[in-house]
Amino acid sequence: MELTWQVTNPVTSLKRFLNQQGVSHRVFSDLKENGTIRVNDTVVTPAVTLKVGDVVAVTLPAEADDPDVATSTVPITVLFENRDWLVIDKPAGLNVVPGPANRTDTLVNRIKGHWAQTQAENRVPHILTRLDRFTSGVVWVARHRLANSLASQLQAQHQVDKRYLAIVSGRLSQDHGMIDEPLASDPTGYNQMVSPAGKPAQTEYWVKERFAQATMVEVKLHTGRTHQIRAHFAYLDHPLIGDHLYDGPEMGGMTRQALHAHTLSFTDPFTQEGRSFISEVPADWQQLVKQLRSDMNGR
């Protein structure tokens, strides 16, 4: 895969110039060992001196798939795909990465099958927004090392806007709130818990709709801790509907946590275009809301 940039300001070295384009030290090292660097269509070494006006082109080595990862032919729902990104609408119940309980039909296995079918050049999925197994919605994947590096920088700089929808038990009194409580692993279980010894975690929410015994909220994460939304609302004594791990009650036939990764927005670092993606809520969510509204209206 080839990428091209023009030098517009004086720069001290090729490495520094590429770093300004988002090329990390790791990617630069791989480029030196396995890739090709050209300046004004001439192959050069990393020691080249750059001048304003030079055109720098790099060819990154293709990323072969891992032969130890099984290929699944189950199709994925693609919201967007280009040279750099793959955005998927993940169904609830599907693991994102292979693990002891499922090594053959996770989202990663299905992406491998998708890229094999399309004969993609790069076949290593760099998962950028991982979701719990029973959380549905948008998953963002980088299609190569440089995209992964740039996306990680955007996330570190809080320049990626991810919004979730959640239905929590009980009626939240505030229309808007910020849950700012540190989270740590519960030593007695698989859940997370608020603890002074935990890592900082901030969850912002806005009430979208109130029901008789539940509240729908839009949620924005300002940190990315494990189970952050689930643990924070459980701490408020408003666990998510269907969230058995955090003692959330079942309602309206919802047997998994009522959590959906609804939207994702960012400025594409390769093109400077604004990109926004929406995952519509799935059928079980729609049924839950229908039942809650019906109960609210006494029908």
mmCIF file of C-alpha atoms in Angstrom:
data_model
loop_
_atom_site.group_PDB
_atom_site.id
_atom_site.type_symbol
_atom_site.label_atom_id
_atom_site.label_comp_id
_atom_site.label_asym_id
_atom_site.label_seq_id
_atom_site.Cartn_x
_atom_site.Cartn_y
_atom_site.Cartn_z
ATOM 1 C CA MET A 1 0.000 0.000 0.000
ATOM 2 C CA GLU A 2 1.411 3.369 -1.034
ATOM 3 C CA LEU A 3 0.935 6.701 0.724
ATOM 4 C CA THR A 4 2.153 10.069 -0.548
ATOM 5 C CA TRP A 5 2.774 13.453 1.083
ATOM 6 C CA GLN A 6 4.429 16.715 0.001
ATOM 7 C CA VAL A 7 6.936 18.558 2.174
ATOM 8 C CA THR A 8 5.478 22.035 2.798
ATOM 9 C CA ASN A 9 7.701 23.228 5.674
ATOM 10 C CA PRO A 10 11.401 22.776 6.477
ATOM 11 C CA VAL A 11 12.031 19.542 8.343
ATOM 12 C CA THR A 12 15.134 18.065 9.956
ATOM 13 C CA SER A 13 14.748 14.387 8.977
ATOM 14 C CA LEU A 14 12.599 11.886 7.130
ATOM 15 C CA LYS A 15 11.627 10.224 10.403
ATOM 16 C CA ARG A 16 10.456 13.530 11.858
ATOM 17 C CA PHE A 17 8.512 14.355 8.700
ATOM 18 C CA LEU A 18 6.756 10.991 8.695
ATOM 19 C CA ASN A 19 6.083 11.311 12.411
ATOM 20 C CA GLN A 20 4.272 14.578 11.643
ATOM 21 C CA GLN A 21 2.076 12.572 9.249
ATOM 22 C CA GLY A 22 1.220 10.166 12.075
ATOM 23 C CA VAL A 23 3.772 7.447 11.331
ATOM 24 C CA SER A 24 4.704 6.001 14.709
ATOM 25 C CA HIS A 25 8.169 4.716 15.649
ATOM 26 C CA ARG A 26 6.903 1.143 15.275
ATOM 27 C CA VAL A 27 5.482 1.759 11.796
ATOM 28 C CA PHE A 28 8.668 3.620 10.757
ATOM 29 C CA SER A 29 10.821 0.694 11.908
ATOM 30 C CA ASP A 30 8.695 -1.730 9.894
ATOM 31 C CA LEU A 31 8.917 0.599 6.888
ATOM 32 C CA LYS A 32 12.727 0.655 7.090
ATOM 33 C CA GLU A 33 12.964 -3.129 7.281
ATOM 34 C CA ASN A 34 10.234 -4.241 4.896
ATOM 35 C CA GLY A 35 8.925 -1.246 2.960
ATOM 36 C CA THR A 36 10.096 1.202 0.318
ATOM 37 C CA ILE A 37 10.715 4.955 0.598
ATOM 38 C CA ARG A 38 10.810 7.201 -2.460
ATOM 39 C CA VAL A 39 11.441 10.929 -2.758
ATOM 40 C CA ASN A 40 10.481 12.495 -6.074
ATOM 41 C CA ASP A 41 10.111 8.970 -7.535
ATOM 42 C CA THR A 42 13.632 7.936 -6.490
ATOM 43 C CA VAL A 43 14.159 5.150 -3.946
ATOM 44 C CA VAL A 44 16.067 6.518 -0.946
ATOM 45 C CA THR A 45 17.240 5.506 2.512
ATOM 46 C CA PRO A 46 15.884 6.965 5.763
ATOM 47 C CA ALA A 47 18.988 9.205 5.911
ATOM 48 C CA VAL A 48 17.740 11.287 2.971
ATOM 49 C CA THR A 49 17.654 15.087 3.339
ATOM 50 C CA LEU A 50 14.260 16.568 2.545
ATOM 51 C CA LYS A 51 13.568 19.956 0.981
ATOM 52 C CA VAL A 52 10.363 21.958 0.776
ATOM 53 C CA GLY A 53 8.475 20.797 -2.306
ATOM 54 C CA ASP A 54 9.739 17.218 -2.211
ATOM 55 C CA VAL A 55 7.150 14.477 -2.667
ATOM 56 C CA VAL A 56 7.598 11.581 -0.248
ATOM 57 C CA ALA A 57 5.999 8.229 -1.065
ATOM 58 C CA VAL A 58 6.158 5.182 1.161
ATOM 59 C CA THR A 59 5.072 1.653 0.365
ATOM 60 C CA LEU A 60 4.065 -0.261 3.458
ATOM 61 C CA PRO A 61 4.391 -4.051 3.390
ATOM 62 C CA ALA A 62 1.147 -5.990 3.130
ATOM 63 C CA GLU A 63 -0.173 -7.394 6.402
ATOM 64 C CA ALA A 64 -0.842 -11.106 5.930
ATOM 65 C CA ASP A 65 -3.562 -12.770 7.964
ATOM 66 C CA ASP A 66 -2.743 -14.923 10.952
ATOM 67 C CA PRO A 67 -2.900 -18.597 9.897
ATOM 68 C CA ASP A 68 -3.821 -19.547 13.467
ATOM 69 C CA VAL A 69 -7.046 -17.509 13.270
ATOM 70 C CA ALA A 70 -9.935 -19.483 11.803
ATOM 71 C CA THR A 71 -11.888 -18.147 8.825
ATOM 72 C CA SER A 72 -15.642 -17.730 9.202
ATOM 73 C CA THR A 73 -17.844 -17.348 6.131
ATOM 74 C CA VAL A 74 -20.732 -15.807 8.066
ATOM 75 C CA PRO A 75 -21.285 -12.371 6.486
ATOM 76 C CA ILE A 76 -20.790 -9.088 8.334
ATOM 77 C CA THR A 77 -22.915 -5.949 8.040
ATOM 78 C CA VAL A 78 -20.586 -3.298 6.628
ATOM 79 C CA LEU A 79 -21.510 0.328 7.282
ATOM 80 C CA PHE A 80 -18.411 1.690 5.534
ATOM 81 C CA GLU A 81 -15.194 0.411 4.006
ATOM 82 C CA ASN A 82 -12.312 2.029 2.165
ATOM 83 C CA ARG A 83 -8.543 1.612 1.994
ATOM 84 C CA ASP A 84 -8.081 2.671 5.620
ATOM 85 C CA TRP A 85 -11.229 1.823 7.617
ATOM 86 C CA LEU A 86 -13.853 -0.827 8.083
ATOM 87 C CA VAL A 87 -16.952 0.087 10.099
ATOM 88 C CA ILE A 88 -19.249 -2.782 11.071
ATOM 89 C CA ASP A 89 -22.701 -3.089 12.616
ATOM 90 C CA LYS A 90 -22.153 -5.850 15.204
ATOM 91 C CA PRO A 91 -25.108 -7.927 16.399
ATOM 92 C CA ALA A 92 -25.574 -8.654 20.090
ATOM 93 C CA GLY A 93 -24.274 -12.074 21.128
ATOM 94 C CA LEU A 94 -21.171 -12.006 18.935
ATOM 95 C CA ASN A 95 -17.706 -11.910 20.526
ATOM 96 C CA VAL A 96 -15.357 -9.415 18.907
ATOM 97 C CA VAL A 97 -12.121 -11.399 19.275
ATOM 98 C CA PRO A 98 -11.439 -15.137 19.568
ATOM 99 C CA GLY A 99 -11.115 -16.554 23.062
ATOM 100 C CA PRO A 100 -11.337 -19.851 24.944
ATOM 101 C CA ALA A 101 -15.128 -20.013 24.561
ATOM 102 C CA ASN A 102 -15.177 -19.227 20.836
ATOM 103 C CA ARG A 103 -12.227 -19.386 18.475
ATOM 104 C CA THR A 104 -13.975 -19.916 15.145
ATOM 105 C CA ASP A 105 -16.890 -17.513 14.726
ATOM 106 C CA THR A 106 -16.168 -14.132 16.283
ATOM 107 C CA LEU A 107 -16.198 -10.754 14.551
ATOM 108 C CA VAL A 108 -12.466 -11.111 13.821
ATOM 109 C CA ASN A 109 -13.054 -14.524 12.205
ATOM 110 C CA ARG A 110 -15.840 -13.065 10.062
ATOM 111 C CA ILE A 111 -13.689 -10.096 9.016
ATOM 112 C CA LYS A 112 -10.999 -12.555 7.942
ATOM 113 C CA GLY A 113 -13.552 -14.329 5.761
ATOM 114 C CA HIS A 114 -14.806 -11.023 4.344
ATOM 115 C CA TRP A 115 -11.310 -9.898 3.385
ATOM 116 C CA ALA A 116 -10.454 -13.288 1.923
ATOM 117 C CA GLN A 117 -13.546 -13.047 -0.267
ATOM 118 C CA THR A 118 -12.675 -9.516 -1.420
ATOM 119 C CA GLN A 119 -8.974 -10.434 -1.836
ATOM 120 C CA ALA A 120 -7.876 -7.544 0.369
ATOM 121 C CA GLU A 121 -4.205 -6.580 0.419
ATOM 122 C CA ASN A 122 -4.061 -6.130 4.200
ATOM 123 C CA ARG A 123 -5.798 -8.822 6.240
ATOM 124 C CA VAL A 124 -5.059 -7.968 9.875
ATOM 125 C CA PRO A 125 -8.030 -6.281 11.577
ATOM 126 C CA HIS A 126 -6.927 -3.641 14.077
ATOM 127 C CA ILE A 127 -9.968 -3.363 16.362
ATOM 128 C CA LEU A 128 -10.342 0.221 17.561
ATOM 129 C CA THR A 129 -13.665 0.155 19.422
ATOM 130 C CA ARG A 130 -14.226 -3.196 21.097
ATOM 131 C CA LEU A 131 -17.689 -4.044 22.405
ATOM 132 C CA ASP A 132 -18.829 -6.602 24.962
ATOM 133 C CA ARG A 133 -20.334 -9.759 23.517
ATOM 134 C CA PHE A 134 -23.932 -8.768 24.240
ATOM 135 C CA THR A 135 -23.556 -5.103 23.261
ATOM 136 C CA SER A 136 -24.711 -4.313 19.731
ATOM 137 C CA GLY A 137 -23.714 -1.532 17.356
ATOM 138 C CA VAL A 138 -20.825 0.237 15.655
ATOM 139 C CA VAL A 139 -17.346 -1.326 15.663
ATOM 140 C CA TRP A 140 -14.485 0.645 14.084
ATOM 141 C CA VAL A 141 -11.574 -1.274 12.550
ATOM 142 C CA ALA A 142 -8.301 0.047 11.098
ATOM 143 C CA ARG A 143 -7.227 -1.787 7.966
ATOM 144 C CA HIS A 144 -3.465 -1.278 8.321
ATOM 145 C CA ARG A 145 -0.792 -0.258 10.829
ATOM 146 C CA LEU A 146 -0.720 3.430 9.957
ATOM 147 C CA ALA A 147 -4.499 3.753 10.204
ATOM 148 C CA ASN A 148 -4.320 2.042 13.587
ATOM 149 C CA SER A 149 -1.621 4.446 14.766
ATOM 150 C CA LEU A 150 -3.512 7.542 13.598
ATOM 151 C CA ALA A 151 -6.806 6.367 15.083
ATOM 152 C CA SER A 152 -5.124 5.632 18.405
ATOM 153 C CA GLN A 153 -3.778 9.197 18.417
ATOM 154 C CA LEU A 154 -7.263 10.577 17.711
ATOM 155 C CA GLN A 155 -8.665 8.550 20.601
ATOM 156 C CA ALA A 156 -5.885 9.643 22.960
ATOM 157 C CA GLN A 157 -6.608 13.276 22.047
ATOM 158 C CA HIS A 158 -10.372 12.767 22.614
ATOM 159 C CA GLN A 159 -11.130 13.568 18.987
ATOM 160 C CA VAL A 160 -13.421 10.573 18.433
ATOM 161 C CA ASP A 161 -17.072 11.021 19.408
ATOM 162 C CA LYS A 162 -18.704 7.710 20.366
ATOM 163 C CA ARG A 163 -22.295 7.736 21.588
ATOM 164 C CA TYR A 164 -24.202 4.840 23.104
ATOM 165 C CA LEU A 165 -27.840 4.284 23.881
ATOM 166 C CA ALA A 166 -28.684 2.514 27.120
ATOM 167 C CA ILE A 167 -31.901 1.687 28.935
ATOM 168 C CA VAL A 168 -31.376 1.692 32.669
ATOM 169 C CA SER A 169 -33.725 0.477 35.371
ATOM 170 C CA GLY A 170 -35.661 3.055 37.360
ATOM 171 C CA ARG A 171 -36.243 6.719 36.589
ATOM 172 C CA LEU A 172 -33.210 9.010 36.507
ATOM 173 C CA SER A 173 -34.074 12.372 38.034
ATOM 174 C CA GLN A 174 -31.484 14.525 36.238
ATOM 175 C CA ASP A 175 -31.808 15.232 32.516
ATOM 176 C CA HIS A 176 -28.026 15.410 32.209
ATOM 177 C CA GLY A 177 -25.240 14.125 34.393
ATOM 178 C CA MET A 178 -21.572 13.163 34.640
ATOM 179 C CA ILE A 179 -20.604 10.027 36.558
ATOM 180 C CA ASP A 180 -17.019 10.624 37.645
ATOM 181 C CA GLU A 181 -15.991 7.605 39.702
ATOM 182 C CA PRO A 182 -12.838 5.426 39.446
ATOM 183 C CA LEU A 183 -13.325 1.814 38.403
ATOM 184 C CA ALA A 184 -11.429 -1.336 39.353
ATOM 185 C CA SER A 185 -11.919 -5.057 38.882
ATOM 186 C CA ASP A 186 -13.978 -6.708 41.594
ATOM 187 C CA PRO A 187 -11.642 -9.268 43.211
ATOM 188 C CA THR A 188 -14.609 -11.547 43.914
ATOM 189 C CA GLY A 189 -16.103 -11.653 40.401
ATOM 190 C CA TYR A 190 -15.945 -10.685 36.727
ATOM 191 C CA ASN A 191 -17.520 -7.270 37.178
ATOM 192 C CA GLN A 192 -16.041 -3.811 37.647
ATOM 193 C CA MET A 193 -16.696 -1.732 40.721
ATOM 194 C CA VAL A 194 -16.261 1.839 41.910
ATOM 195 C CA SER A 195 -13.135 1.938 44.058
ATOM 196 C CA PRO A 196 -10.707 4.660 45.211
ATOM 197 C CA ALA A 197 -7.948 2.339 44.011
ATOM 198 C CA GLY A 198 -9.419 2.189 40.499
ATOM 199 C CA LYS A 199 -8.582 4.056 37.322
ATOM 200 C CA PRO A 200 -10.316 7.376 36.557
ATOM 201 C CA ALA A 201 -13.577 6.945 34.632
ATOM 202 C CA GLN A 202 -16.035 9.562 33.388
ATOM 203 C CA THR A 203 -19.416 8.752 31.861
ATOM 204 C CA GLU A 204 -21.644 11.580 30.603
ATOM 205 C CA TYR A 205 -25.316 10.986 29.906
ATOM 206 C CA TRP A 206 -28.444 12.719 28.651
ATOM 207 C CA VAL A 207 -31.967 11.430 29.288
ATOM 208 C CA LYS A 208 -33.762 10.683 26.007
ATOM 209 C CA GLU A 209 -37.010 9.183 27.334
ATOM 210 C CA ARG A 210 -38.482 8.218 30.694
ATOM 211 C CA PHE A 211 -40.743 5.230 31.231
ATOM 212 C CA ALA A 212 -42.631 4.011 34.280
ATOM 213 C CA GLN A 213 -39.775 1.790 35.484
ATOM 214 C CA ALA A 214 -36.851 2.629 33.213
ATOM 215 C CA THR A 215 -34.989 5.472 31.488
ATOM 216 C CA MET A 216 -33.407 5.652 28.041
ATOM 217 C CA VAL A 217 -30.153 7.614 27.978
ATOM 218 C CA GLU A 218 -27.581 8.704 25.435
ATOM 219 C CA VAL A 219 -24.090 8.148 26.788
ATOM 220 C CA LYS A 220 -20.682 9.554 25.914
ATOM 221 C CA LEU A 221 -17.556 7.986 27.354
ATOM 222 C CA HIS A 222 -14.719 10.317 28.302
ATOM 223 C CA THR A 223 -12.571 7.313 29.259
ATOM 224 C CA GLY A 224 -12.603 3.738 28.023
ATOM 225 C CA ARG A 225 -12.698 1.410 31.021
ATOM 226 C CA THR A 226 -13.986 -2.155 30.921
ATOM 227 C CA HIS A 227 -17.772 -2.300 31.494
ATOM 228 C CA GLN A 228 -17.676 1.435 32.194
ATOM 229 C CA ILE A 229 -21.295 2.251 31.315
ATOM 230 C CA ARG A 230 -22.635 -0.883 32.971
ATOM 231 C CA ALA A 231 -20.628 -0.434 36.176
ATOM 232 C CA HIS A 232 -21.303 3.281 36.518
ATOM 233 C CA PHE A 233 -25.080 2.984 36.220
ATOM 234 C CA ALA A 234 -25.084 0.007 38.578
ATOM 235 C CA TYR A 235 -23.221 2.222 41.052
ATOM 236 C CA LEU A 236 -26.092 4.716 40.797
ATOM 237 C CA ASP A 237 -28.513 1.862 41.577
ATOM 238 C CA HIS A 238 -29.805 2.043 38.004
ATOM 239 C CA PRO A 239 -28.282 -1.072 36.371
ATOM 240 C CA LEU A 240 -29.010 -1.630 32.703
ATOM 241 C CA ILE A 241 -32.092 -3.633 31.808
ATOM 242 C CA GLY A 242 -31.127 -7.263 31.180
ATOM 243 C CA ASP A 243 -27.614 -6.883 32.601
ATOM 244 C CA HIS A 244 -27.382 -10.032 34.709
ATOM 245 C CA LEU A 245 -23.770 -9.393 35.770
ATOM 246 C CA TYR A 246 -24.789 -6.122 37.439
ATOM 247 C CA ASP A 247 -28.191 -7.325 38.707
ATOM 248 C CA GLY A 248 -30.182 -5.520 36.046
ATOM 249 C CA PRO A 249 -33.826 -6.684 35.824
ATOM 250 C CA GLU A 250 -35.308 -8.248 32.703
ATOM 251 C CA MET A 251 -38.099 -6.303 31.030
ATOM 252 C CA GLY A 252 -39.887 -6.510 27.715
ATOM 253 C CA GLY A 253 -38.155 -9.720 26.720
ATOM 254 C CA MET A 254 -34.669 -8.139 26.858
ATOM 255 C CA THR A 255 -32.358 -10.895 28.072
ATOM 256 C CA ARG A 256 -29.031 -9.112 27.474
ATOM 257 C CA GLN A 257 -27.762 -5.720 28.626
ATOM 258 C CA ALA A 258 -29.732 -2.930 26.924
ATOM 259 C CA LEU A 259 -26.662 -1.225 25.512
ATOM 260 C CA HIS A 260 -26.123 -0.183 21.904
ATOM 261 C CA ALA A 261 -23.139 1.589 20.286
ATOM 262 C CA HIS A 262 -25.248 4.036 18.323
ATOM 263 C CA THR A 263 -22.959 6.561 16.594
ATOM 264 C CA LEU A 264 -19.295 7.141 15.776
ATOM 265 C CA SER A 265 -17.821 10.382 14.413
ATOM 266 C CA PHE A 266 -14.273 11.537 13.670
ATOM 267 C CA THR A 267 -12.257 13.609 11.211
ATOM 268 C CA ASP A 268 -10.450 11.253 8.848
ATOM 269 C CA PRO A 269 -6.707 11.913 9.320
ATOM 270 C CA PHE A 270 -5.986 10.760 5.750
ATOM 271 C CA THR A 271 -8.508 12.971 3.936
ATOM 272 C CA GLN A 272 -9.581 15.513 6.598
ATOM 273 C CA GLU A 273 -13.205 14.572 5.849
ATOM 274 C CA GLY A 274 -15.720 14.340 8.636
ATOM 275 C CA ARG A 275 -17.001 10.786 8.955
ATOM 276 C CA SER A 276 -20.121 9.809 10.894
ATOM 277 C CA PHE A 277 -21.786 6.428 11.210
ATOM 278 C CA ILE A 278 -25.071 5.315 12.754
ATOM 279 C CA SER A 279 -26.197 1.847 13.796
ATOM 280 C CA GLU A 280 -29.957 1.543 14.100
ATOM 281 C CA VAL A 281 -31.183 -0.215 17.240
ATOM 282 C CA PRO A 282 -31.895 -3.947 16.764
ATOM 283 C CA ALA A 283 -35.206 -5.799 17.015
ATOM 284 C CA ASP A 284 -34.949 -6.775 20.703
ATOM 285 C CA TRP A 285 -34.324 -3.131 21.598
ATOM 286 C CA GLN A 286 -37.323 -2.000 19.560
ATOM 287 C CA GLN A 287 -39.501 -4.616 21.287
ATOM 288 C CA LEU A 288 -38.303 -3.461 24.712
ATOM 289 C CA VAL A 289 -39.091 0.189 23.973
ATOM 290 C CA LYS A 290 -42.497 -0.764 22.572
ATOM 291 C CA GLN A 291 -43.312 -2.673 25.759
ATOM 292 C CA LEU A 292 -42.048 0.118 28.045
ATOM 293 C CA ARG A 293 -44.134 2.708 26.196
ATOM 294 C CA SER A 294 -47.155 0.445 26.353
ATOM 295 C CA ASP A 295 -46.724 -0.022 30.112
ATOM 296 C CA MET A 296 -46.274 3.722 30.506
ATOM 297 C CA ASN A 297 -49.575 4.359 28.759
ATOM 298 C CA GLY A 298 -51.379 1.670 30.749
ATOM 299 C CA ARG A 299 -51.995 -0.597 27.786
#
